[in-house]
């Protein structure tokens, strides 16, 4: 899932300050699970924004509702007429949702209410951790299901570096060394010698370093010609 | 194969080698840097220049290396993979070679979190082993990492670092072997304070015969004060300082003298360990003590080449 957290209220308030009719638009998928942008958080944010705007003597309304996913045209279309009634939409979706709203209708004024942080999972109540950077060329089969690109602070492919101590990363005692985990697991399965091969430099062109990526499946595309 | 540098010659001669570390300044005035280099000129085979050590911006290792060459002192330049992608690294290595630099130490580099540009983007396009292998192939196969051909000849002596005090302990030796295969001919170790652990590390190195394939230079750092020892013990990643050593510093009347004596004794013990080819002295902000340490440890003068 995509993990995000709400921007500070002051930053959000400043973005939408010039607008009279503001809609706080929640997204009920990933960001609802990480308690950043679902219906509940949208209501909270709208309430805080109203109080803030009142203090600042800004007139107008702050409404709120949410949709299932802001990253799909079909779901946006169901409420598009409603969205058009607002001067500003504070989207509580991830960065994708914000952009898809604008791509659906460029006349919408959409502002990001969240900082999108990563792809990961809820590790425990109130804690979400990153597990994938979307590099476009998965190596998990070689590393016993532990991602060195995401979890090693230096994205080392022939690890671990000299900073690994007691299973922890040189970044600090609260961060596991990904390579320590990989070696432990490979040892357990008698596969440590898998690492003897020098892993060659990674082709980063499949990652974001190649620019924004488009994934195509010709077989399921609809021919509109 | 003819040696490309004095460091390589000295190592090949089988004599005990000493190198010294020089840290470039946080500005462009190299006066003190040159004085420090001058001070150890006659006592070490080559000076190793750090590359934005602990991710703090300093004059580049290549520029400082070129300065040493003008002074007639042999540099070893460090190259980290933290700040440059493979295009920049290969280009810098060509430039370094053109300027006369012949010893290159390939390292990952401390994470940018520890430096003075904490918001910078860590590059880490390649890792230190890929860097070694890439530079080896540039030299031996005349191929850049991407496969394109390197024009003309290029030759250098490649080294790497290893930290016998990092974990997982036994895997450090396996990784050292990987660095040997990737092209490293010399290794500088992390500062050695825990000699017992280092000896265990060397046992594993000898079991695999690695000491015959690569020159291991033990890292030695004189401790300047009790505070410095405690700081390193608690805050510097990858350094282990045994409690006994802290106690010894505590008990000493003249801490600086004790710190120097410990360094001298460390070198003397390292000389006795089979497979240790020399030492790399990292007297950080205490460079002027390198000659004294070298002399007292009985490794002066450097090998005659
Ligand atoms: S300590 Fe481990 S996780 Fe941290 S940078 Fe080094 S290899 Fe990567």
Short mmCIF file of C-alpha atoms and ligand atoms in Angstrom, two decimals:
data_model
loop_
_atom_site.label_atom_id
_atom_site.label_comp_id
_atom_site.label_asym_id
_atom_site.label_seq_id
_atom_site.Cartn_x
_atom_site.Cartn_y
_atom_site.Cartn_z
CA UNK A 1 0.00 0.00 0.00
CA UNK A 2 0.95 3.63 -0.36
CA UNK A 3 1.87 5.39 2.86
CA UNK A 4 1.40 9.09 3.49
CA UNK A 5 1.07 11.54 6.32
CA UNK A 6 -0.81 14.78 6.58
CA UNK A 7 1.03 18.01 5.95
CA UNK A 8 1.16 20.50 8.84
CA UNK A 9 -2.09 22.43 9.18
CA UNK A 10 -0.40 25.80 8.64
CA UNK A 11 0.99 24.68 5.31
CA UNK A 12 -2.39 23.36 4.17
CA UNK A 13 -4.22 26.48 5.40
CA UNK A 14 -1.82 28.75 3.53
CA UNK A 15 -2.35 26.83 0.27
CA UNK A 16 -6.11 27.23 0.29
CA UNK A 17 -6.28 30.64 2.03
CA UNK A 18 -7.08 32.58 -1.17
CA UNK A 19 -10.12 30.38 -1.93
CA UNK A 20 -13.66 30.78 -0.66
CA UNK A 21 -15.22 27.42 -1.42
CA UNK A 22 -12.87 24.66 -0.30
CA UNK A 23 -13.46 20.92 -0.44
CA UNK A 24 -11.42 18.50 1.63
CA UNK A 25 -11.51 15.33 -0.44
CA UNK A 26 -10.62 12.08 1.29
CA UNK A 27 -9.50 8.90 -0.42
CA UNK A 28 -10.72 5.65 1.11
CA UNK A 29 -7.98 3.32 -0.09
CA UNK A 30 -4.32 3.16 1.00
CA UNK A 31 -4.25 6.49 2.78
CA UNK A 32 -7.30 5.50 4.82
CA UNK A 33 -5.44 2.42 6.04
CA UNK A 34 -2.47 4.53 7.11
CA UNK A 35 -4.86 6.93 8.82
CA UNK A 36 -3.78 9.93 6.79
CA UNK A 37 -6.48 10.66 4.24
CA UNK A 38 -9.64 8.57 4.64
CA UNK A 39 -13.10 9.91 5.42
CA UNK A 40 -12.31 10.22 9.12
CA UNK A 41 -9.10 12.16 8.58
CA UNK A 42 -10.80 14.31 5.94
CA UNK A 43 -13.46 15.30 8.47
CA UNK A 44 -10.83 16.08 11.09
CA UNK A 45 -8.80 18.12 8.68
CA UNK A 46 -11.86 20.05 7.52
CA UNK A 47 -12.80 20.82 11.13
CA UNK A 48 -9.32 22.07 11.94
CA UNK A 49 -9.24 24.10 8.76
CA UNK A 50 -12.55 25.74 9.60
CA UNK A 51 -11.32 26.78 13.03
CA UNK A 52 -8.07 28.04 11.54
CA UNK A 53 -9.83 30.05 8.85
CA UNK A 54 -12.22 31.52 11.34
CA UNK A 55 -9.30 32.75 13.45
CA UNK A 56 -7.74 34.25 10.36
CA UNK A 57 -11.05 35.88 9.36
CA UNK A 58 -11.27 34.04 6.06
CA UNK A 59 -14.87 33.70 4.83
CA UNK A 60 -16.23 30.88 2.83
CA UNK A 61 -17.01 27.23 3.36
CA UNK A 62 -14.99 24.13 3.96
CA UNK A 63 -16.92 21.04 2.89
CA UNK A 64 -15.80 17.47 3.08
CA UNK A 65 -16.41 14.11 1.48
CA UNK A 66 -14.41 11.22 0.22
CA UNK A 67 -14.34 8.80 -2.69
CA UNK A 68 -13.10 5.23 -2.95
CA UNK A 69 -10.01 6.01 -5.05
CA UNK A 70 -8.80 9.32 -6.41
CA UNK A 71 -6.40 7.56 -8.75
CA UNK A 72 -9.05 6.27 -11.17
CA UNK A 73 -11.00 8.34 -13.67
CA UNK A 74 -14.15 6.22 -13.24
CA UNK A 75 -14.36 6.98 -9.56
CA UNK A 76 -13.64 10.66 -10.05
CA UNK A 77 -16.33 10.85 -12.74
CA UNK A 78 -19.03 9.82 -10.29
CA UNK A 79 -18.49 13.08 -8.36
CA UNK A 80 -16.98 15.34 -11.00
CA UNK A 81 -19.95 17.72 -11.18
CA UNK A 82 -19.78 18.11 -7.44
CA UNK A 83 -16.01 18.76 -7.51
CA UNK A 84 -16.44 21.52 -10.07
CA UNK A 85 -18.44 23.55 -7.59
CA UNK A 86 -15.37 24.28 -5.47
CA UNK A 87 -12.68 26.95 -5.87
CA UNK A 88 -10.10 24.67 -4.31
CA UNK A 89 -9.88 20.96 -3.58
CA UNK A 90 -7.59 19.86 -0.80
CA UNK A 91 -6.90 16.29 -1.79
CA UNK A 92 -6.06 13.89 0.99
CA UNK A 93 -4.97 11.25 -1.52
CA UNK A 94 -1.38 10.32 -2.26
CA UNK A 95 0.53 12.29 -4.88
CA UNK A 96 -1.03 10.10 -7.55
CA UNK A 97 -4.57 11.04 -6.60
CA UNK A 98 -3.79 14.75 -6.67
CA UNK A 99 -2.42 14.49 -10.18
CA UNK A 100 -5.11 12.19 -11.55
CA UNK A 101 -7.81 14.64 -10.43
CA UNK A 102 -6.11 17.37 -12.44
CA UNK A 103 -5.57 15.11 -15.42
CA UNK A 104 -9.25 14.20 -15.35
CA UNK A 105 -10.29 17.84 -15.37
CA UNK A 106 -7.58 20.48 -15.75
CA UNK A 107 -10.00 23.18 -14.60
CA UNK A 108 -9.95 21.76 -11.05
CA UNK A 109 -7.67 23.54 -8.57
CA UNK A 110 -6.25 20.68 -6.53
CA UNK A 111 -3.81 21.00 -3.63
CA UNK A 112 -1.91 18.24 -1.81
CA UNK A 113 -2.96 17.75 1.79
CA UNK A 114 -0.55 14.87 2.36
CA UNK A 115 3.12 14.12 2.00
CA UNK A 116 3.38 10.75 0.27
CA UNK A 117 6.23 8.87 1.84
CA UNK A 118 6.50 5.34 0.59
CA UNK A 119 5.16 1.92 -0.34
CA UNK A 120 4.97 -0.39 2.61
CA UNK A 121 2.75 -1.96 5.21
CA UNK A 122 1.35 -1.33 8.68
CA UNK A 123 3.92 -2.96 10.97
CA UNK A 124 2.01 -2.21 14.12
CA UNK A 125 -0.72 0.12 15.31
CA UNK A 126 0.39 3.62 14.32
CA UNK A 127 3.55 2.50 12.49
CA UNK A 128 3.97 2.01 8.76
CA UNK A 129 7.24 0.95 7.22
CA UNK A 130 8.60 1.17 3.70
CA UNK A 131 9.34 -2.06 1.84
CA UNK A 132 9.52 -1.21 -1.87
CA UNK A 133 10.91 1.70 -3.88
CA UNK A 134 9.50 0.45 -7.17
CA UNK A 135 12.88 0.08 -8.88
CA UNK A 136 11.30 -1.81 -11.76
CA UNK A 137 13.61 -4.82 -11.55
CA UNK A 138 12.92 -6.95 -8.50
CA UNK A 139 15.85 -8.74 -6.84
CA UNK A 140 13.98 -10.32 -3.95
CA UNK A 141 14.57 -13.87 -5.25
CA UNK A 142 18.32 -13.33 -4.75
CA UNK A 143 18.08 -11.76 -1.34
CA UNK A 144 15.69 -14.10 0.44
CA UNK A 145 12.79 -11.71 0.18
CA UNK A 146 14.53 -8.79 1.88
CA UNK A 147 14.98 -5.78 -0.35
CA UNK A 148 18.47 -4.26 -0.27
CA UNK A 149 17.44 -1.45 -2.59
CA UNK A 150 14.76 -0.27 -0.18
CA UNK A 151 16.06 -1.36 3.17
CA UNK A 152 19.80 -0.76 2.85
CA UNK A 153 20.54 2.93 3.30
CA UNK A 154 23.12 2.73 0.52
CA UNK A 155 21.17 0.36 -1.75
CA UNK A 156 24.18 -1.94 -1.77
CA UNK A 157 23.95 -5.09 -3.89
CA UNK A 158 27.12 -6.67 -2.52
CA UNK A 159 26.67 -5.99 1.16
CA UNK A 160 26.99 -5.35 3.99
CA UNK A 161 29.04 -2.19 4.31
CA UNK A 162 31.49 -1.61 7.14
CA UNK A 163 28.92 0.23 9.23
CA UNK A 164 26.86 -2.84 10.09
CA UNK A 165 27.08 -3.66 13.79
CA UNK A 166 25.07 -6.06 15.96
CA UNK A 167 22.51 -6.44 13.20
CA UNK A 168 21.89 -2.72 13.02
CA UNK A 169 22.57 -0.23 10.24
CA UNK A 170 25.11 2.55 10.63
CA UNK A 171 22.17 4.93 10.48
CA UNK A 172 21.23 4.05 14.03
CA UNK A 173 20.29 1.40 16.53
CA UNK A 174 16.62 1.60 15.56
CA UNK A 175 17.28 0.53 11.96
CA UNK A 176 17.95 -3.10 11.05
CA UNK A 177 20.83 -3.72 8.67
CA UNK A 178 19.12 -5.23 5.64
CA UNK A 179 22.26 -7.12 4.71
CA UNK A 180 22.55 -8.64 8.14
CA UNK A 181 19.02 -9.98 7.72
CA UNK A 182 19.79 -11.26 4.23
CA UNK A 183 22.92 -13.07 5.39
CA UNK A 184 21.12 -14.57 8.36
CA UNK A 185 18.38 -15.95 6.14
CA UNK A 186 20.77 -17.22 3.47
CA UNK A 187 22.83 -18.93 6.17
CA UNK A 188 19.72 -20.54 7.63
CA UNK A 189 18.84 -22.00 4.24
CA UNK A 190 22.42 -23.02 3.46
CA UNK A 191 22.60 -20.62 0.55
CA UNK A 192 25.21 -18.14 1.73
CA UNK A 193 27.46 -18.98 -1.20
CA UNK A 194 24.83 -17.40 -3.45
CA UNK A 195 26.51 -14.14 -2.51
CA UNK A 196 29.91 -15.19 -3.83
CA UNK A 197 29.02 -13.94 -7.28
CA UNK A 198 29.70 -10.24 -7.69
CA UNK A 199 26.34 -8.67 -8.38
CA UNK A 200 26.90 -6.28 -11.32
CA UNK A 201 25.84 -2.61 -11.27
CA UNK A 202 22.09 -2.27 -11.34
CA UNK A 203 20.29 -0.97 -14.38
CA UNK A 204 18.47 1.99 -12.87
CA UNK A 205 16.76 2.88 -16.13
CA UNK A 206 13.78 0.79 -15.03
CA UNK A 207 13.49 2.88 -11.88
CA UNK A 208 12.46 6.47 -11.50
CA UNK A 209 15.91 7.49 -12.75
CA UNK A 210 14.66 6.70 -16.22
CA UNK A 211 11.88 9.29 -15.82
CA UNK A 212 8.20 8.64 -15.12
CA UNK A 213 7.37 5.09 -16.15
CA UNK A 214 4.50 3.79 -18.20
CA UNK A 215 3.59 0.14 -17.91
CA UNK A 216 1.92 -1.30 -20.99
CA UNK A 217 0.07 -4.60 -21.51
CA UNK A 218 -0.70 -4.74 -25.19
CA UNK A 219 -2.86 -7.85 -24.72
CA UNK A 220 -5.38 -6.08 -22.54
CA UNK A 221 -5.31 -2.71 -24.26
CA UNK A 222 -8.49 -1.70 -26.05
CA UNK A 223 -7.90 -0.75 -29.64
CA UNK A 224 -9.56 2.64 -30.07
CA UNK A 225 -8.27 3.04 -33.64
CA UNK B 1 53.56 -6.92 -14.29
CA UNK B 2 55.45 -3.79 -13.41
CA UNK B 3 54.40 -1.82 -10.39
CA UNK B 4 52.63 1.45 -11.13
CA UNK B 5 53.29 3.14 -7.82
CA UNK B 6 55.73 3.16 -4.91
CA UNK B 7 52.97 1.71 -2.77
CA UNK B 8 52.66 -1.25 -5.10
CA UNK B 9 56.44 -1.66 -5.25
CA UNK B 10 56.76 -1.50 -1.48
CA UNK B 11 54.00 -4.05 -1.04
CA UNK B 12 55.51 -6.34 -3.65
CA UNK B 13 58.87 -6.11 -1.89
CA UNK B 14 57.32 -7.87 1.09
CA UNK B 15 58.65 -5.26 3.54
CA UNK B 16 56.41 -3.80 6.22
CA UNK B 17 54.68 -0.73 4.79
CA UNK B 18 53.31 2.40 6.45
CA UNK B 19 50.90 4.86 4.88
CA UNK B 20 49.47 7.98 6.47
CA UNK B 21 46.09 9.63 6.25
CA UNK B 22 45.52 13.24 5.23
CA UNK B 23 42.16 14.96 5.47
CA UNK B 24 41.58 17.84 3.05
CA UNK B 25 40.43 21.17 4.54
CA UNK B 26 36.91 22.61 4.57
CA UNK B 27 38.18 25.37 2.32
CA UNK B 28 40.51 25.87 -0.60
CA UNK B 29 43.60 26.94 1.35
CA UNK B 30 45.86 23.89 1.26
CA UNK B 31 48.70 25.36 3.34
CA UNK B 32 48.12 23.20 6.40
CA UNK B 33 47.33 20.16 4.28
CA UNK B 34 50.70 20.56 2.56
CA UNK B 35 52.49 21.05 5.88
CA UNK B 36 50.96 17.84 7.19
CA UNK B 37 52.03 16.01 4.04
CA UNK B 38 55.53 17.47 4.29
CA UNK B 39 55.73 16.33 7.90
CA UNK B 40 55.22 12.67 7.04
CA UNK B 41 56.94 12.66 3.64
CA UNK B 42 59.97 10.68 4.79
CA UNK B 43 58.10 8.34 7.09
CA UNK B 44 55.39 6.82 4.92
CA UNK B 45 55.32 5.27 1.47
CA UNK B 46 52.18 7.13 0.42
CA UNK B 47 49.55 9.46 1.83
CA UNK B 48 45.95 8.48 1.69
CA UNK B 49 43.53 11.34 1.06
CA UNK B 50 39.97 11.09 2.27
CA UNK B 51 37.00 11.83 0.02
CA UNK B 52 34.57 14.10 1.89
CA UNK B 53 35.06 11.97 4.96
CA UNK B 54 32.00 11.47 7.18
CA UNK B 55 30.05 13.21 4.41
CA UNK B 56 31.50 16.62 5.28
CA UNK B 57 32.29 18.87 2.34
CA UNK B 58 36.01 19.31 1.85
CA UNK B 59 38.42 19.97 -1.00
CA UNK B 60 38.29 17.03 -3.37
CA UNK B 61 40.61 14.08 -2.89
CA UNK B 62 41.73 14.27 -6.51
CA UNK B 63 42.69 17.95 -6.29
CA UNK B 64 44.62 17.21 -3.10
CA UNK B 65 46.20 14.18 -4.73
CA UNK B 66 47.39 16.30 -7.63
CA UNK B 67 48.85 18.76 -5.12
CA UNK B 68 50.84 15.96 -3.48
CA UNK B 69 52.18 14.91 -6.86
CA UNK B 70 53.46 18.45 -7.43
CA UNK B 71 55.24 18.11 -4.08
CA UNK B 72 56.76 14.76 -5.05
CA UNK B 73 54.72 12.83 -2.48
CA UNK B 74 52.73 9.80 -3.54
CA UNK B 75 48.96 9.99 -3.00
CA UNK B 76 46.35 7.30 -2.55
CA UNK B 77 43.00 8.86 -3.34
CA UNK B 78 39.78 7.65 -1.85
CA UNK B 79 36.71 7.45 -4.05
CA UNK B 80 33.31 6.97 -2.46
CA UNK B 81 30.18 5.86 -4.27
CA UNK B 82 28.06 8.15 -2.12
CA UNK B 83 28.40 11.35 -4.13
CA UNK B 84 28.83 10.37 -7.76
CA UNK B 85 27.20 8.09 -10.27
CA UNK B 86 29.15 5.78 -12.54
CA UNK B 87 29.52 8.44 -15.24
CA UNK B 88 31.16 10.85 -12.85
CA UNK B 89 33.31 8.25 -11.09
CA UNK B 90 34.77 6.87 -14.32
CA UNK B 91 35.37 10.39 -15.59
CA UNK B 92 37.08 11.38 -12.34
CA UNK B 93 39.26 8.29 -12.43
CA UNK B 94 40.42 9.13 -15.96
CA UNK B 95 41.14 12.66 -14.77
CA UNK B 96 43.01 11.41 -11.71
CA UNK B 97 45.12 9.13 -13.88
CA UNK B 98 45.88 12.00 -16.27
CA UNK B 99 47.08 14.02 -13.28
CA UNK B 100 49.47 11.26 -12.28
CA UNK B 101 47.48 9.56 -9.54
CA UNK B 102 48.15 5.82 -9.40
CA UNK B 103 46.65 4.52 -6.15
CA UNK B 104 42.88 4.42 -5.76
CA UNK B 105 40.97 3.29 -2.71
CA UNK B 106 37.37 2.30 -3.43
CA UNK B 107 34.91 2.84 -0.62
CA UNK B 108 31.18 3.16 0.04
CA UNK B 109 31.54 6.26 2.21
CA UNK B 110 29.73 7.20 5.39
CA UNK B 111 26.05 7.90 4.89
CA UNK B 112 25.21 11.54 4.15
CA UNK B 113 23.14 11.60 7.33
CA UNK B 114 26.36 12.03 9.32
CA UNK B 115 27.68 15.02 7.41
CA UNK B 116 27.02 18.71 6.96
CA UNK B 117 24.66 18.35 3.99
CA UNK B 118 22.09 16.06 5.53
CA UNK B 119 19.47 16.97 2.93
CA UNK B 120 21.65 15.80 0.05
CA UNK B 121 20.69 12.93 -2.20
CA UNK B 122 22.88 9.89 -1.61
CA UNK B 123 23.85 8.66 -5.06
CA UNK B 124 24.82 5.02 -4.44
CA UNK B 125 24.44 4.23 -8.13
CA UNK B 126 26.98 1.44 -7.63
CA UNK B 127 28.46 -0.14 -4.50
CA UNK B 128 32.12 -0.33 -3.51
CA UNK B 129 32.61 -3.84 -4.91
CA UNK B 130 31.04 -2.85 -8.22
CA UNK B 131 33.34 0.18 -8.19
CA UNK B 132 36.41 -2.02 -7.76
CA UNK B 133 35.32 -4.39 -10.48
CA UNK B 134 34.42 -1.51 -12.77
CA UNK B 135 37.82 0.16 -12.36
CA UNK B 136 39.58 -3.16 -12.78
CA UNK B 137 37.75 -3.72 -16.06
CA UNK B 138 38.54 -0.19 -17.23
CA UNK B 139 42.20 -1.01 -16.68
CA UNK B 140 42.41 -4.66 -17.71
CA UNK B 141 39.66 -5.02 -20.30
CA UNK B 142 39.72 -1.42 -21.53
CA UNK B 143 35.98 -1.30 -21.01
CA UNK B 144 33.85 1.22 -19.20
CA UNK B 145 31.10 -0.15 -16.96
CA UNK B 146 28.61 0.30 -19.77
CA UNK B 147 30.79 -1.69 -22.18
CA UNK B 148 32.15 1.17 -24.27
CA UNK B 149 35.85 1.15 -24.99
CA UNK B 150 38.41 3.12 -22.97
CA UNK B 151 40.79 4.91 -25.31
CA UNK B 152 44.50 4.51 -24.65
CA UNK B 153 46.24 2.99 -21.67
CA UNK B 154 45.31 3.48 -18.10
CA UNK B 155 46.90 1.81 -15.12
CA UNK B 156 46.47 2.09 -11.39
CA UNK B 157 46.77 0.17 -8.15
CA UNK B 158 43.42 -0.60 -6.56
CA UNK B 159 42.59 -0.89 -2.92
CA UNK B 160 39.57 -1.19 -0.70
CA UNK B 161 38.65 -1.05 2.96
CA UNK B 162 37.37 -3.70 5.29
CA UNK B 163 36.09 -3.41 8.80
CA UNK B 164 36.98 -6.46 10.93
CA UNK B 165 34.89 -4.95 13.72
CA UNK B 166 31.67 -4.79 11.75
CA UNK B 167 29.16 -7.62 11.64
CA UNK B 168 28.38 -10.33 10.72
CA UNK B 169 31.94 -11.10 11.83
CA UNK B 170 32.66 -14.19 9.74
CA UNK B 171 31.06 -12.74 6.68
CA UNK B 172 33.57 -9.85 6.75
CA UNK B 173 36.24 -12.29 5.56
CA UNK B 174 33.95 -13.63 2.84
CA UNK B 175 33.34 -10.09 1.71
CA UNK B 176 37.08 -9.40 1.78
CA UNK B 177 37.48 -12.35 -0.58
CA UNK B 178 34.85 -10.81 -2.82
CA UNK B 179 36.84 -7.59 -2.88
CA UNK B 180 39.95 -9.55 -3.84
CA UNK B 181 38.04 -11.06 -6.74
CA UNK B 182 36.73 -7.63 -7.69
CA UNK B 183 40.31 -6.40 -8.09
CA UNK B 184 41.56 -5.03 -4.76
CA UNK B 185 45.28 -5.49 -4.18
CA UNK B 186 45.49 -3.76 -0.83
CA UNK B 187 43.14 -3.31 2.06
CA UNK B 188 43.02 -0.66 4.69
CA UNK B 189 41.21 -1.79 7.78
CA UNK B 190 39.11 0.24 10.15
CA UNK B 191 41.07 1.55 13.18
CA UNK B 192 42.24 -1.38 15.27
CA UNK B 193 41.80 -1.09 19.02
CA UNK B 194 40.49 -4.58 19.70
CA UNK B 195 43.56 -6.59 18.77
CA UNK B 196 42.08 -9.89 19.92
CA UNK B 197 39.23 -9.56 17.51
CA UNK B 198 41.61 -8.46 14.78
CA UNK B 199 43.73 -11.55 15.37
CA UNK B 200 40.67 -13.75 15.02
CA UNK B 201 39.88 -11.94 11.79
CA UNK B 202 43.40 -12.58 10.52
CA UNK B 203 43.11 -16.25 11.40
CA UNK B 204 40.09 -16.52 9.13
CA UNK B 205 41.96 -14.53 6.47
CA UNK B 206 44.88 -16.96 6.62
CA UNK B 207 42.61 -20.00 6.57
CA UNK B 208 41.44 -18.88 3.16
CA UNK B 209 44.92 -17.84 2.05
CA UNK B 210 43.71 -14.33 1.40
CA UNK B 211 46.80 -12.72 2.93
CA UNK B 212 48.74 -14.06 -0.02
CA UNK B 213 46.43 -12.42 -2.50
CA UNK B 214 46.01 -9.02 -0.92
CA UNK B 215 48.14 -6.72 1.24
CA UNK B 216 46.40 -6.01 4.50
CA UNK B 217 47.27 -2.68 6.05
CA UNK B 218 46.03 -2.46 9.61
CA UNK B 219 44.39 0.84 10.52
CA UNK B 220 46.01 2.56 13.50
CA UNK B 221 44.72 5.70 15.18
CA UNK B 222 46.44 7.32 18.16
CA UNK B 223 43.91 8.37 20.78
CA UNK B 224 44.37 11.97 21.82
CA UNK B 225 42.27 12.00 24.97
CA UNK B 226 39.94 9.94 27.12
CA UNK B 227 37.03 11.92 25.68
CA UNK B 228 38.08 11.01 22.14
CA UNK B 229 38.23 7.33 23.07
CA UNK B 230 34.79 7.41 24.65
CA UNK B 231 33.37 9.35 21.75
CA UNK B 232 34.68 6.84 19.22
CA UNK B 233 33.44 3.93 21.33
CA UNK B 234 29.92 5.28 21.53
CA UNK B 235 29.40 7.34 18.40
CA UNK B 236 31.53 6.19 15.50
CA UNK B 237 29.91 3.42 13.55
CA UNK B 238 32.15 0.46 12.93
CA UNK B 239 34.70 1.15 15.68
CA UNK B 240 35.12 -1.10 18.72
CA UNK B 241 37.16 0.05 21.71
CA UNK B 242 37.61 -2.50 24.50
CA UNK B 243 36.87 -1.33 28.05
CA UNK B 244 40.42 -2.25 29.07
CA UNK B 245 41.73 0.38 26.70
CA UNK B 246 39.36 3.02 28.06
CA UNK B 247 40.54 2.11 31.59
CA UNK B 248 44.15 2.37 30.51
CA UNK B 249 43.52 5.88 29.18
CA UNK B 250 41.63 6.74 32.37
CA UNK B 251 44.54 5.66 34.52
CA UNK B 252 47.19 7.48 32.50
CA UNK B 253 48.56 10.74 33.82
CA UNK B 254 49.61 12.03 30.42
CA UNK B 255 46.74 10.97 28.17
CA UNK B 256 48.36 12.10 24.94
CA UNK B 257 51.58 10.24 25.65
CA UNK B 258 49.57 7.14 26.55
CA UNK B 259 47.56 7.42 23.34
CA UNK B 260 50.76 7.52 21.31
CA UNK B 261 52.25 4.60 23.22
CA UNK B 262 49.13 2.52 22.59
CA UNK B 263 49.42 3.27 18.86
CA UNK B 264 53.10 2.29 18.87
CA UNK B 265 52.37 -0.94 20.72
CA UNK B 266 49.52 -1.70 18.33
CA UNK B 267 51.85 -1.42 15.36
CA UNK B 268 54.42 -3.61 17.07
CA UNK B 269 51.80 -6.27 17.67
CA UNK B 270 50.47 -5.99 14.14
CA UNK B 271 54.00 -6.56 12.81
CA UNK B 272 54.00 -9.92 14.52
CA UNK B 273 50.73 -11.10 12.98
CA UNK B 274 51.25 -13.31 9.97
CA UNK B 275 49.64 -11.81 6.90
CA UNK B 276 49.67 -8.16 7.97
CA UNK B 277 51.56 -6.30 5.27
CA UNK B 278 51.73 -2.95 6.95
CA UNK B 279 49.82 -0.21 8.69
CA UNK B 280 47.76 2.74 7.71
CA UNK B 281 48.14 5.49 10.31
CA UNK B 282 45.13 7.73 10.73
CA UNK B 283 46.29 10.44 13.12
CA UNK B 284 43.27 12.65 12.66
CA UNK B 285 44.08 16.28 13.56
CA UNK B 286 47.36 14.92 14.93
CA UNK B 287 49.24 14.34 11.70
CA UNK B 288 52.46 15.80 13.09
CA UNK B 289 52.79 12.72 15.32
CA UNK B 290 53.06 10.27 12.43
CA UNK B 291 56.89 10.43 12.25
CA UNK B 292 57.21 9.79 15.98
CA UNK B 293 54.82 6.83 15.85
CA UNK B 294 56.62 5.33 12.87
CA UNK B 295 60.04 5.72 14.47
CA UNK B 296 59.04 4.40 17.86
CA UNK B 297 57.28 1.44 16.30
CA UNK B 298 60.55 0.51 14.61
CA UNK B 299 59.31 0.78 11.04
CA UNK B 300 61.52 3.66 10.00
CA UNK B 301 62.87 4.18 7.39
CA UNK B 302 60.28 3.07 4.82
CA UNK B 303 61.29 0.25 2.44
CA UNK B 304 64.04 1.14 0.01
CA UNK B 305 62.66 0.75 -3.50
S1 LIG C 1 24.75 -0.96 7.69
FE1 LIG C 1 23.65 -2.47 6.43
S2 LIG C 1 21.72 -1.46 5.83
FE2 LIG C 1 23.08 0.13 6.65
S3 LIG C 1 24.06 0.97 4.84
FE3 LIG C 1 25.44 -0.62 5.59
S4 LIG C 1 24.81 -2.50 4.53
FE4 LIG C 1 23.19 -0.99 4.21
#
